[in-house]
mmCIF file of C-alpha atoms in Angstrom:
data_model
loop_
_atom_site.group_PDB
_atom_site.id
_atom_site.type_symbol
_atom_site.label_atom_id
_atom_site.label_comp_id
_atom_site.label_asym_id
_atom_site.label_seq_id
_atom_site.Cartn_x
_atom_site.Cartn_y
_atom_site.Cartn_z
ATOM 1 C CA UNK W 1 59.988 169.627 28.486
ATOM 2 C CA UNK W 2 57.967 172.462 30.081
ATOM 3 C CA UNK W 3 56.883 171.924 34.148
ATOM 4 C CA UNK W 4 53.515 172.035 32.997
ATOM 5 C CA UNK W 5 53.982 168.855 30.596
ATOM 6 C CA UNK W 6 56.004 166.917 33.214
ATOM 7 C CA UNK W 7 53.417 166.934 35.384
ATOM 8 C CA UNK W 8 51.464 165.571 33.058
ATOM 9 C CA UNK W 9 53.580 162.814 32.063
ATOM 10 C CA UNK W 10 54.342 162.045 35.559
ATOM 11 C CA UNK W 11 50.148 161.624 36.315
ATOM 12 C CA UNK W 12 49.574 159.630 33.304
ATOM 13 C CA UNK W 13 52.561 157.390 34.637
ATOM 14 C CA UNK W 14 50.499 156.863 37.897
ATOM 15 C CA UNK W 15 47.263 156.058 35.513
ATOM 16 C CA UNK W 16 45.752 159.051 36.827
ATOM 17 C CA UNK W 17 43.668 159.624 33.308
ATOM 18 C CA UNK W 18 40.617 161.703 33.501
ATOM 19 C CA UNK W 19 37.421 161.224 31.085
ATOM 20 C CA UNK W 20 37.698 162.410 27.636
ATOM 21 C CA UNK W 21 35.959 165.110 26.256
ATOM 22 C CA UNK W 22 32.288 163.391 24.472
ATOM 23 C CA UNK W 23 33.539 161.607 21.241
ATOM 24 C CA UNK W 24 37.620 161.318 21.796
ATOM 25 C CA UNK W 25 39.202 158.003 23.128
ATOM 26 C CA UNK W 26 40.898 157.305 26.636
ATOM 27 C CA UNK W 27 44.600 156.944 26.426
ATOM 28 C CA UNK W 28 46.813 155.840 29.398
ATOM 29 C CA UNK W 29 50.396 157.131 28.160
ATOM 30 C CA UNK W 30 53.790 155.952 29.030
ATOM 31 C CA UNK W 31 56.293 158.527 30.627
ATOM 32 C CA UNK W 32 58.963 156.399 30.489
ATOM 33 C CA UNK W 33 60.391 154.604 27.562
ATOM 34 C CA UNK W 34 57.443 153.141 24.957
ATOM 35 C CA UNK W 35 56.127 149.896 24.416
ATOM 36 C CA UNK W 36 56.810 148.629 21.554
ATOM 37 C CA UNK W 37 54.217 149.399 18.713
ATOM 38 C CA UNK W 38 51.297 146.995 18.750
ATOM 39 C CA UNK W 39 50.182 145.768 15.043
ATOM 40 C CA UNK W 40 45.811 144.843 14.291
ATOM 41 C CA UNK W 41 43.955 144.614 11.159
ATOM 42 C CA UNK W 42 42.013 147.419 10.559
ATOM 43 C CA UNK W 43 40.303 146.107 7.435
ATOM 44 C CA UNK W 44 40.793 145.059 3.868
ATOM 45 C CA UNK W 45 40.639 147.096 0.621
ATOM 46 C CA UNK W 46 38.258 146.171 -2.532
ATOM 47 C CA UNK W 47 41.371 144.088 -4.433
ATOM 48 C CA UNK W 48 41.602 141.856 -0.999
ATOM 49 C CA UNK W 49 44.841 144.006 0.338
ATOM 50 C CA UNK W 50 44.757 143.641 4.001
ATOM 51 C CA UNK W 51 45.746 147.061 6.192
ATOM 52 C CA UNK W 52 46.869 147.319 9.623
ATOM 53 C CA UNK W 53 46.365 149.795 12.338
ATOM 54 C CA UNK W 54 49.421 150.368 14.780
ATOM 55 C CA UNK W 55 49.257 151.941 18.062
ATOM 56 C CA UNK W 56 52.234 153.739 19.281
ATOM 57 C CA UNK W 57 52.790 155.288 22.825
ATOM 58 C CA UNK W 58 55.390 157.054 24.688
ATOM 59 C CA UNK W 59 56.083 160.415 26.454
ATOM 60 C CA UNK W 60 52.167 160.970 27.300
ATOM 61 C CA UNK W 61 51.501 160.940 23.278
ATOM 62 C CA UNK W 62 49.319 158.146 21.508
ATOM 63 C CA UNK W 63 49.049 157.873 18.218
ATOM 64 C CA UNK W 64 47.554 155.237 15.591
ATOM 65 C CA UNK W 65 48.925 154.889 11.972
ATOM 66 C CA UNK W 66 47.571 153.118 9.065
ATOM 67 C CA UNK W 67 49.926 150.653 6.507
ATOM 68 C CA UNK W 68 47.430 152.523 3.966
ATOM 69 C CA UNK W 69 48.796 155.715 2.765
ATOM 70 C CA UNK W 70 50.979 156.090 6.442
ATOM 71 C CA UNK W 71 47.635 157.838 7.492
ATOM 72 C CA UNK W 72 47.717 159.231 11.279
ATOM 73 C CA UNK W 73 44.422 157.981 12.126
ATOM 74 C CA UNK W 74 44.496 159.496 15.569
ATOM 75 C CA UNK W 75 46.467 161.474 17.892
ATOM 76 C CA UNK W 76 46.038 161.793 21.160
ATOM 77 C CA UNK W 77 47.329 164.367 23.891
ATOM 78 C CA UNK W 78 46.246 165.868 27.091
ATOM 79 C CA UNK W 79 44.897 169.152 27.795
ATOM 80 C CA UNK W 80 46.200 171.264 30.984
ATOM 81 C CA UNK W 81 44.038 169.064 33.104
ATOM 82 C CA UNK W 82 45.367 165.852 32.120
ATOM 83 C CA UNK W 83 42.276 165.134 30.309
ATOM 84 C CA UNK W 84 43.076 163.283 26.586
ATOM 85 C CA UNK W 85 40.998 164.076 23.260
ATOM 86 C CA UNK W 86 42.131 162.688 19.925
ATOM 87 C CA UNK W 87 43.131 166.029 18.084
ATOM 88 C CA UNK W 88 43.793 164.532 14.478
ATOM 89 C CA UNK W 89 40.517 164.184 12.292
ATOM 90 C CA UNK W 90 39.910 160.877 10.282
ATOM 91 C CA UNK W 91 37.602 158.212 9.875
ATOM 92 C CA UNK W 92 36.652 155.064 12.148
ATOM 93 C CA UNK W 93 36.686 152.912 8.786
ATOM 94 C CA UNK W 94 38.871 152.071 5.968
ATOM 95 C CA UNK W 95 36.297 152.202 3.659
ATOM 96 C CA UNK W 96 35.695 155.875 4.294
ATOM 97 C CA UNK W 97 39.541 156.704 3.695
ATOM 98 C CA UNK W 98 39.435 154.676 0.320
ATOM 99 C CA UNK W 99 36.288 156.424 -1.121
ATOM 100 C CA UNK W 100 35.985 160.219 0.443
ATOM 101 C CA UNK W 101 39.110 161.323 2.505
ATOM 102 C CA UNK W 102 40.634 164.763 1.664
ATOM 103 C CA UNK W 103 43.841 163.546 2.854
ATOM 104 C CA UNK W 104 43.186 162.963 6.142
ATOM 105 C CA UNK W 105 46.333 162.265 8.102
ATOM 106 C CA UNK W 106 48.000 161.028 4.835
ATOM 107 C CA UNK W 107 51.819 161.049 4.033
ATOM 108 C CA UNK W 108 51.810 162.776 0.465
ATOM 109 C CA UNK W 109 53.637 162.188 -2.804
ATOM 110 C CA UNK W 110 55.462 162.199 -4.677
ATOM 111 C CA UNK W 111 54.625 166.052 -4.961
ATOM 112 C CA UNK W 112 52.804 167.825 -1.917
ATOM 113 C CA UNK W 113 50.778 170.330 -3.432
ATOM 114 C CA UNK W 114 49.819 171.834 -6.614
ATOM 115 C CA UNK W 115 51.649 171.368 -10.053
ATOM 116 C CA UNK W 116 50.348 174.015 -12.529
ATOM 117 C CA UNK W 117 48.657 172.345 -15.674
ATOM 118 C CA UNK W 118 49.930 168.564 -14.171
ATOM 119 C CA UNK W 119 53.358 169.026 -16.111
ATOM 120 C CA UNK W 120 56.775 170.269 -16.176
ATOM 121 C CA UNK W 121 59.749 169.718 -17.999
ATOM 122 C CA UNK W 122 63.173 168.654 -16.516
ATOM 123 C CA UNK W 123 66.438 168.385 -18.649
ATOM 124 C CA UNK W 124 64.440 169.583 -21.490
ATOM 125 C CA UNK W 125 61.928 166.609 -21.129
ATOM 126 C CA UNK W 126 58.365 167.357 -20.622
ATOM 127 C CA UNK W 127 56.654 165.274 -18.084
ATOM 128 C CA UNK W 128 52.489 164.935 -18.213
ATOM 129 C CA UNK W 129 51.150 164.345 -14.536
ATOM 130 C CA UNK W 130 48.002 162.896 -13.051
ATOM 131 C CA UNK W 131 45.580 165.399 -13.360
ATOM 132 C CA UNK W 132 43.042 165.708 -10.318
ATOM 133 C CA UNK W 133 42.109 169.456 -9.388
ATOM 134 C CA UNK W 134 41.072 170.826 -11.566
ATOM 135 C CA UNK W 135 43.242 171.639 -14.910
ATOM 136 C CA UNK W 136 46.033 171.059 -12.061
ATOM 137 C CA UNK W 137 48.037 167.859 -10.445
ATOM 138 C CA UNK W 138 47.572 167.779 -6.759
ATOM 139 C CA UNK W 139 49.005 165.822 -3.901
ATOM 140 C CA UNK W 140 50.929 163.206 -6.854
ATOM 141 C CA UNK W 141 47.690 162.514 -8.679
ATOM 142 C CA UNK W 142 45.062 160.555 -8.436
ATOM 143 C CA UNK W 143 46.694 158.026 -6.856
ATOM 144 C CA UNK W 144 49.736 159.411 -4.975
ATOM 145 C CA UNK W 145 51.154 157.993 -1.671
ATOM 146 C CA UNK W 146 48.275 158.455 0.123
ATOM 147 C CA UNK W 147 46.482 155.541 -1.577
ATOM 148 C CA UNK W 148 49.236 153.069 -1.458
ATOM 149 C CA UNK W 149 49.712 150.518 1.071
ATOM 150 C CA UNK W 150 52.776 150.802 2.744
ATOM 151 C CA UNK W 151 55.539 148.207 4.213
ATOM 152 C CA UNK W 152 55.747 149.013 8.171
ATOM 153 C CA UNK W 153 58.662 148.060 10.303
ATOM 154 C CA UNK W 154 58.162 148.763 14.201
ATOM 155 C CA UNK W 155 61.070 149.749 16.482
ATOM 156 C CA UNK W 156 61.566 150.782 19.845
ATOM 157 C CA UNK W 157 64.588 152.125 22.098
ATOM 158 C CA UNK W 158 66.688 155.057 23.633
ATOM 159 C CA UNK W 159 65.211 157.497 20.968
ATOM 160 C CA UNK W 160 62.157 156.678 21.376
ATOM 161 C CA UNK W 161 59.096 154.311 19.872
ATOM 162 C CA UNK W 162 57.787 154.428 16.007
ATOM 163 C CA UNK W 163 57.440 152.944 12.558
ATOM 164 C CA UNK W 164 59.370 152.985 9.490
ATOM 165 C CA UNK W 165 57.185 152.975 6.365
ATOM 166 C CA UNK W 166 58.690 152.352 3.080
ATOM 167 C CA UNK W 167 57.067 152.167 -0.461
ATOM 168 C CA UNK W 168 58.632 152.315 -3.653
ATOM 169 C CA UNK W 169 57.148 154.052 -6.376
ATOM 170 C CA UNK W 170 57.559 152.504 -10.059
ATOM 171 C CA UNK W 171 59.042 154.710 -12.866
ATOM 172 C CA UNK W 172 55.929 156.838 -14.433
ATOM 173 C CA UNK W 173 53.679 156.370 -11.612
ATOM 174 C CA UNK W 174 51.277 159.070 -11.656
ATOM 175 C CA UNK W 175 53.588 160.262 -14.549
ATOM 176 C CA UNK W 176 56.432 161.007 -12.832
ATOM 177 C CA UNK W 177 60.034 159.567 -14.150
ATOM 178 C CA UNK W 178 62.234 157.420 -11.952
ATOM 179 C CA UNK W 179 61.893 154.816 -9.866
ATOM 180 C CA UNK W 180 61.764 156.231 -5.987
ATOM 181 C CA UNK W 181 62.431 154.280 -3.043
ATOM 182 C CA UNK W 182 61.024 156.203 0.133
ATOM 183 C CA UNK W 183 61.312 155.662 3.603
ATOM 184 C CA UNK W 184 59.389 157.498 6.245
ATOM 185 C CA UNK W 185 59.891 157.166 9.989
ATOM 186 C CA UNK W 186 57.504 158.254 12.570
ATOM 187 C CA UNK W 187 58.943 158.418 16.289
ATOM 188 C CA UNK W 188 57.445 159.428 19.562
ATOM 189 C CA UNK W 189 60.152 160.903 21.689
ATOM 190 C CA UNK W 190 60.946 160.188 25.206
ATOM 191 C CA UNK W 191 59.414 163.594 25.749
ATOM 192 C CA UNK W 192 56.179 163.068 23.546
ATOM 193 C CA UNK W 193 57.274 164.699 20.439
ATOM 194 C CA UNK W 194 55.994 163.454 17.165
ATOM 195 C CA UNK W 195 59.478 163.134 14.840
ATOM 196 C CA UNK W 196 58.618 162.383 10.715
ATOM 197 C CA UNK W 197 61.808 161.789 8.880
ATOM 198 C CA UNK W 198 61.679 161.481 5.157
ATOM 199 C CA UNK W 199 64.115 159.837 2.894
ATOM 200 C CA UNK W 200 63.961 159.087 -0.917
ATOM 201 C CA UNK W 201 66.297 158.293 -3.704
ATOM 202 C CA UNK W 202 65.778 157.749 -7.443
ATOM 203 C CA UNK W 203 67.438 155.985 -10.261
ATOM 204 C CA UNK W 204 66.470 158.828 -12.429
ATOM 205 C CA UNK W 205 66.170 162.706 -12.433
ATOM 206 C CA UNK W 206 62.564 163.205 -11.053
ATOM 207 C CA UNK W 207 61.512 165.649 -8.382
ATOM 208 C CA UNK W 208 59.775 165.021 -5.099
ATOM 209 C CA UNK W 209 58.165 166.977 -2.441
ATOM 210 C CA UNK W 210 56.889 165.069 0.490
ATOM 211 C CA UNK W 211 54.588 165.781 3.422
ATOM 212 C CA UNK W 212 51.883 165.014 5.917
ATOM 213 C CA UNK W 213 48.206 165.991 5.992
ATOM 214 C CA UNK W 214 47.032 165.904 8.756
ATOM 215 C CA UNK W 215 44.331 167.759 9.803
ATOM 216 C CA UNK W 216 44.224 169.358 13.694
ATOM 217 C CA UNK W 217 42.236 170.721 16.172
ATOM 218 C CA UNK W 218 43.617 170.884 19.605
ATOM 219 C CA UNK W 219 40.414 171.466 21.171
ATOM 220 C CA UNK W 220 39.556 167.995 20.139
ATOM 221 C CA UNK W 221 38.250 166.025 17.030
ATOM 222 C CA UNK W 222 34.654 166.871 16.479
ATOM 223 C CA UNK W 223 34.590 169.588 19.045
ATOM 224 C CA UNK W 224 33.599 172.373 16.497
ATOM 225 C CA UNK W 225 35.787 175.053 14.640
ATOM 226 C CA UNK W 226 39.691 176.011 14.828
ATOM 227 C CA UNK W 227 38.879 179.872 14.895
ATOM 228 C CA UNK W 228 39.588 180.313 17.971
ATOM 229 C CA UNK W 229 43.532 178.694 18.040
ATOM 230 C CA UNK W 230 46.190 180.921 18.127
ATOM 231 C CA UNK W 231 48.585 180.637 15.339
ATOM 232 C CA UNK W 232 52.008 181.680 14.892
ATOM 233 C CA UNK W 233 54.007 181.913 11.832
ATOM 234 C CA UNK W 234 58.224 182.404 11.251
ATOM 235 C CA UNK W 235 57.293 184.143 7.968
ATOM 236 C CA UNK W 236 57.630 187.419 6.540
ATOM 237 C CA UNK W 237 56.019 186.312 2.957
ATOM 238 C CA UNK W 238 53.843 184.313 1.342
ATOM 239 C CA UNK W 239 53.201 182.740 -2.224
ATOM 240 C CA UNK W 240 49.845 184.246 -3.490
ATOM 241 C CA UNK W 241 47.946 182.051 -6.212
ATOM 242 C CA UNK W 242 45.579 182.352 -8.912
ATOM 243 C CA UNK W 243 42.138 181.114 -9.545
ATOM 244 C CA UNK W 244 43.107 177.697 -9.222
ATOM 245 C CA UNK W 245 45.649 177.830 -6.260
ATOM 246 C CA UNK W 246 48.729 177.962 -8.498
ATOM 247 C CA UNK W 247 51.482 180.129 -7.020
ATOM 248 C CA UNK W 248 51.969 183.510 -9.730
ATOM 249 C CA UNK W 249 55.518 183.262 -8.584
ATOM 250 C CA UNK W 250 55.455 186.259 -6.223
ATOM 251 C CA UNK W 251 57.050 185.860 -2.806
ATOM 252 C CA UNK W 252 54.352 188.607 -1.354
ATOM 253 C CA UNK W 253 55.052 190.519 2.273
ATOM 254 C CA UNK W 254 52.753 189.483 4.660
ATOM 255 C CA UNK W 255 52.847 193.239 6.716
ATOM 256 C CA UNK W 256 49.505 194.880 6.449
ATOM 257 C CA UNK W 257 47.472 191.679 5.334
ATOM 258 C CA UNK W 258 45.303 189.096 6.664
ATOM 259 C CA UNK W 259 48.611 186.296 6.141
ATOM 260 C CA UNK W 260 50.411 188.113 8.786
ATOM 261 C CA UNK W 261 50.752 186.033 11.870
ATOM 262 C CA UNK W 262 54.521 186.874 12.900
ATOM 263 C CA UNK W 263 52.960 187.417 16.069
ATOM 264 C CA UNK W 264 50.406 184.899 17.577
ATOM 265 C CA UNK W 265 46.865 185.813 16.776
ATOM 266 C CA UNK W 266 43.652 183.761 16.575
ATOM 267 C CA UNK W 267 42.520 182.194 13.232
ATOM 268 C CA UNK W 268 39.284 183.408 12.936
ATOM 269 C CA UNK W 269 40.484 187.158 13.328
ATOM 270 C CA UNK W 270 40.724 188.423 9.476
ATOM 271 C CA UNK W 271 39.682 185.261 7.520
ATOM 272 C CA UNK W 272 36.671 186.631 6.814
ATOM 273 C CA UNK W 273 38.055 189.753 5.206
ATOM 274 C CA UNK W 274 37.592 190.551 1.376
ATOM 275 C CA UNK W 275 41.031 190.030 0.874
ATOM 276 C CA UNK W 276 41.368 188.790 -3.205
ATOM 277 C CA UNK W 277 43.157 185.862 -1.829
ATOM 278 C CA UNK W 278 41.106 185.108 0.783
ATOM 279 C CA UNK W 279 37.843 185.252 -1.235
ATOM 280 C CA UNK W 280 39.877 182.965 -4.227
ATOM 281 C CA UNK W 281 40.779 180.187 -1.397
ATOM 282 C CA UNK W 282 37.310 180.430 0.718
ATOM 283 C CA UNK W 283 39.948 180.788 3.652
ATOM 284 C CA UNK W 284 43.717 180.338 4.235
ATOM 285 C CA UNK W 285 44.914 177.697 1.648
ATOM 286 C CA UNK W 286 48.742 179.590 0.692
ATOM 287 C CA UNK W 287 52.039 178.340 1.283
ATOM 288 C CA UNK W 288 54.225 180.901 3.625
ATOM 289 C CA UNK W 289 57.830 181.346 3.279
ATOM 290 C CA UNK W 290 59.971 180.708 6.000
ATOM 291 C CA UNK W 291 62.193 183.028 7.459
ATOM 292 C CA UNK W 292 64.760 180.981 8.412
ATOM 293 C CA UNK W 293 64.793 179.024 4.520
ATOM 294 C CA UNK W 294 65.741 175.449 3.761
ATOM 295 C CA UNK W 295 68.188 174.005 7.149
ATOM 296 C CA UNK W 296 70.010 170.764 7.515
ATOM 297 C CA UNK W 297 68.398 170.738 11.196
ATOM 298 C CA UNK W 298 64.525 171.460 11.847
ATOM 299 C CA UNK W 299 64.484 175.316 12.862
ATOM 300 C CA UNK W 300 61.120 177.121 14.036
ATOM 301 C CA UNK W 301 58.270 177.504 11.802
ATOM 302 C CA UNK W 302 54.934 177.642 13.848
ATOM 303 C CA UNK W 303 53.211 177.173 17.113
ATOM 304 C CA UNK W 304 49.599 176.350 17.154
ATOM 305 C CA UNK W 305 47.559 176.731 20.786
ATOM 306 C CA UNK W 306 44.232 176.179 21.521
ATOM 307 C CA UNK W 307 43.528 178.811 24.513
ATOM 308 C CA UNK W 308 40.546 176.441 25.912
ATOM 309 C CA UNK W 309 42.392 173.191 26.398
ATOM 310 C CA UNK W 310 45.827 174.572 26.760
ATOM 311 C CA UNK W 311 47.275 172.299 23.524
ATOM 312 C CA UNK W 312 49.843 173.622 21.948
ATOM 313 C CA UNK W 313 51.932 172.370 19.169
ATOM 314 C CA UNK W 314 55.457 173.934 18.298
ATOM 315 C CA UNK W 315 56.505 172.755 14.617
ATOM 316 C CA UNK W 316 60.356 172.967 13.656
ATOM 317 C CA UNK W 317 61.281 171.576 10.086
ATOM 318 C CA UNK W 318 63.745 171.500 7.477
ATOM 319 C CA UNK W 319 61.544 172.524 4.923
ATOM 320 C CA UNK W 320 61.514 176.515 3.132
ATOM 321 C CA UNK W 321 57.706 176.451 3.248
ATOM 322 C CA UNK W 322 54.656 176.061 5.474
ATOM 323 C CA UNK W 323 51.365 175.572 3.586
ATOM 324 C CA UNK W 324 48.454 176.721 6.388
ATOM 325 C CA UNK W 325 44.873 175.285 4.913
ATOM 326 C CA UNK W 326 42.124 176.422 7.216
ATOM 327 C CA UNK W 327 39.482 173.281 6.089
ATOM 328 C CA UNK W 328 38.047 175.445 3.723
ATOM 329 C CA UNK W 329 36.281 172.466 1.953
ATOM 330 C CA UNK W 330 34.972 170.529 4.539
ATOM 331 C CA UNK W 331 31.640 170.879 3.771
ATOM 332 C CA UNK W 332 29.346 168.661 6.461
ATOM 333 C CA UNK W 333 29.368 165.347 4.063
ATOM 334 C CA UNK W 334 31.855 163.707 6.262
ATOM 335 C CA UNK W 335 31.616 162.079 9.405
ATOM 336 C CA UNK W 336 34.753 161.774 12.035
ATOM 337 C CA UNK W 337 34.585 158.852 15.000
ATOM 338 C CA UNK W 338 32.676 161.575 17.381
ATOM 339 C CA UNK W 339 29.872 160.925 15.337
ATOM 340 C CA UNK W 340 29.910 164.561 14.270
ATOM 341 C CA UNK W 341 30.104 166.114 10.901
ATOM 342 C CA UNK W 342 33.304 168.209 9.650
ATOM 343 C CA UNK W 343 32.338 171.419 8.307
ATOM 344 C CA UNK W 344 34.244 174.252 7.362
ATOM 345 C CA UNK W 345 36.966 175.439 9.276
ATOM 346 C CA UNK W 346 36.642 172.145 11.655
ATOM 347 C CA UNK W 347 40.338 171.249 11.358
ATOM 348 C CA UNK W 348 43.986 173.039 10.005
ATOM 349 C CA UNK W 349 46.882 171.810 8.341
ATOM 350 C CA UNK W 350 50.250 173.126 8.330
ATOM 351 C CA UNK W 351 52.398 171.238 5.780
ATOM 352 C CA UNK W 352 55.727 171.849 5.708
ATOM 353 C CA UNK W 353 57.298 171.292 2.265
ATOM 354 C CA UNK W 354 58.922 172.455 -0.702
ATOM 355 C CA UNK W 355 56.691 175.397 -2.589
ATOM 356 C CA UNK W 356 54.071 174.522 -4.615
ATOM 357 C CA UNK W 357 54.359 174.598 -8.577
ATOM 358 C CA UNK W 358 58.452 174.686 -7.793
ATOM 359 C CA UNK W 359 59.022 172.501 -10.949
ATOM 360 C CA UNK W 360 57.309 175.156 -12.953
ATOM 361 C CA UNK W 361 59.475 178.138 -11.107
ATOM 362 C CA UNK W 362 63.041 178.125 -10.940
ATOM 363 C CA UNK W 363 63.913 180.813 -8.562
ATOM 364 C CA UNK W 364 61.769 178.947 -5.850
ATOM 365 C CA UNK W 365 63.989 176.295 -4.017
ATOM 366 C CA UNK W 366 64.547 173.645 -6.140
ATOM 367 C CA UNK W 367 62.936 169.647 -5.947
ATOM 368 C CA UNK W 368 64.970 168.188 -7.595
ATOM 369 C CA UNK W 369 66.195 164.895 -7.060
ATOM 370 C CA UNK W 370 69.039 163.197 -9.054
ATOM 371 C CA UNK W 371 70.558 159.323 -9.103
ATOM 372 C CA UNK W 372 73.359 159.427 -6.678
ATOM 373 C CA UNK W 373 72.048 161.833 -4.275
ATOM 374 C CA UNK W 374 69.737 161.369 -1.419
ATOM 375 C CA UNK W 375 66.101 163.210 -0.492
ATOM 376 C CA UNK W 376 66.311 163.973 3.426
ATOM 377 C CA UNK W 377 63.681 166.255 5.026
ATOM 378 C CA UNK W 378 62.811 166.362 8.657
ATOM 379 C CA UNK W 379 59.808 167.829 10.976
ATOM 380 C CA UNK W 380 59.149 167.733 14.459
ATOM 381 C CA UNK W 381 55.626 168.217 16.505
ATOM 382 C CA UNK W 382 56.665 169.057 19.664
ATOM 383 C CA UNK W 383 53.420 168.838 22.185
ATOM 384 C CA UNK W 384 52.579 170.718 25.520
ATOM 385 C CA UNK W 385 49.681 171.920 27.427
ATOM 386 C CA UNK W 386 49.449 175.388 29.486
#
């Protein structure tokens, strides 16, 4: 933990939290062991299902999580002066999440990202999936894991405070074969880092690719665009896409292109260049091939920093890829807790994952899960301010 972070935590422990930016929430953080997560009713779905919201705080970070979709509704962090802001885009009301959310803060499954034509073949049998993105299946289909109510169990201990979220996906749900028993653990560590551990098992061969779809704006939700944020991606290649944002199969070098983030640079520096891939996606919406590949323990993937607030997020993961999405389809029709509308580029996603359309690309890292095996994936978001 860096010196600036340690200083901020000491201030938080003494109750010296300052006024947050307009439209953001205040947070008093625990510098030591966090308290057990607190539950409250957030709303009721149309079918009468009650949705709860859990509040977690530890190590100078505060998070609110919904049982609906495993959604991170807010993520509050201090800037270099100790002032807190919610850095995650989202809504105040359950109705908005259920009706119009572009996956704000959600858990994604069974398959994060796109599957071409909404179909794939496994062991000689073709499976047809729910199609919800032009001709393709996106983020698990029309009713993916982001639209399910998860069973939530809180915990608190020496390793941190957090939640274990569980969901059982039935055989055939959204077209996917096999019953999938899924558990996702959100942990806030004593250093204030956010760790996500995914596990899943199946009773039939299937494919699985789980991720988190949090939209980040390290200056604060509703503060404007993220084009001035500085991004570094530890990737020498990326996967170009066709007109429907399905990978062509090529692993293209980033060198000499607007996709080269091997050294930190502002997101907006080259985003408006007339590169065919940027034109097709209306910005960045691509998978970067991490140089480290798939690993058993989390390895470095990316760093995001807002130079104005000093808030910095360093991502480590076991996954071989990261989908960088620059919020291209936010169009001003959705408003967040700040009361301000979200427009193009007002948030970004860094979705650690296996590659899009891997079930149809044998040369991509496999996403096949078979009975008797356990799917495991871990991503750690380490926060600081400098």
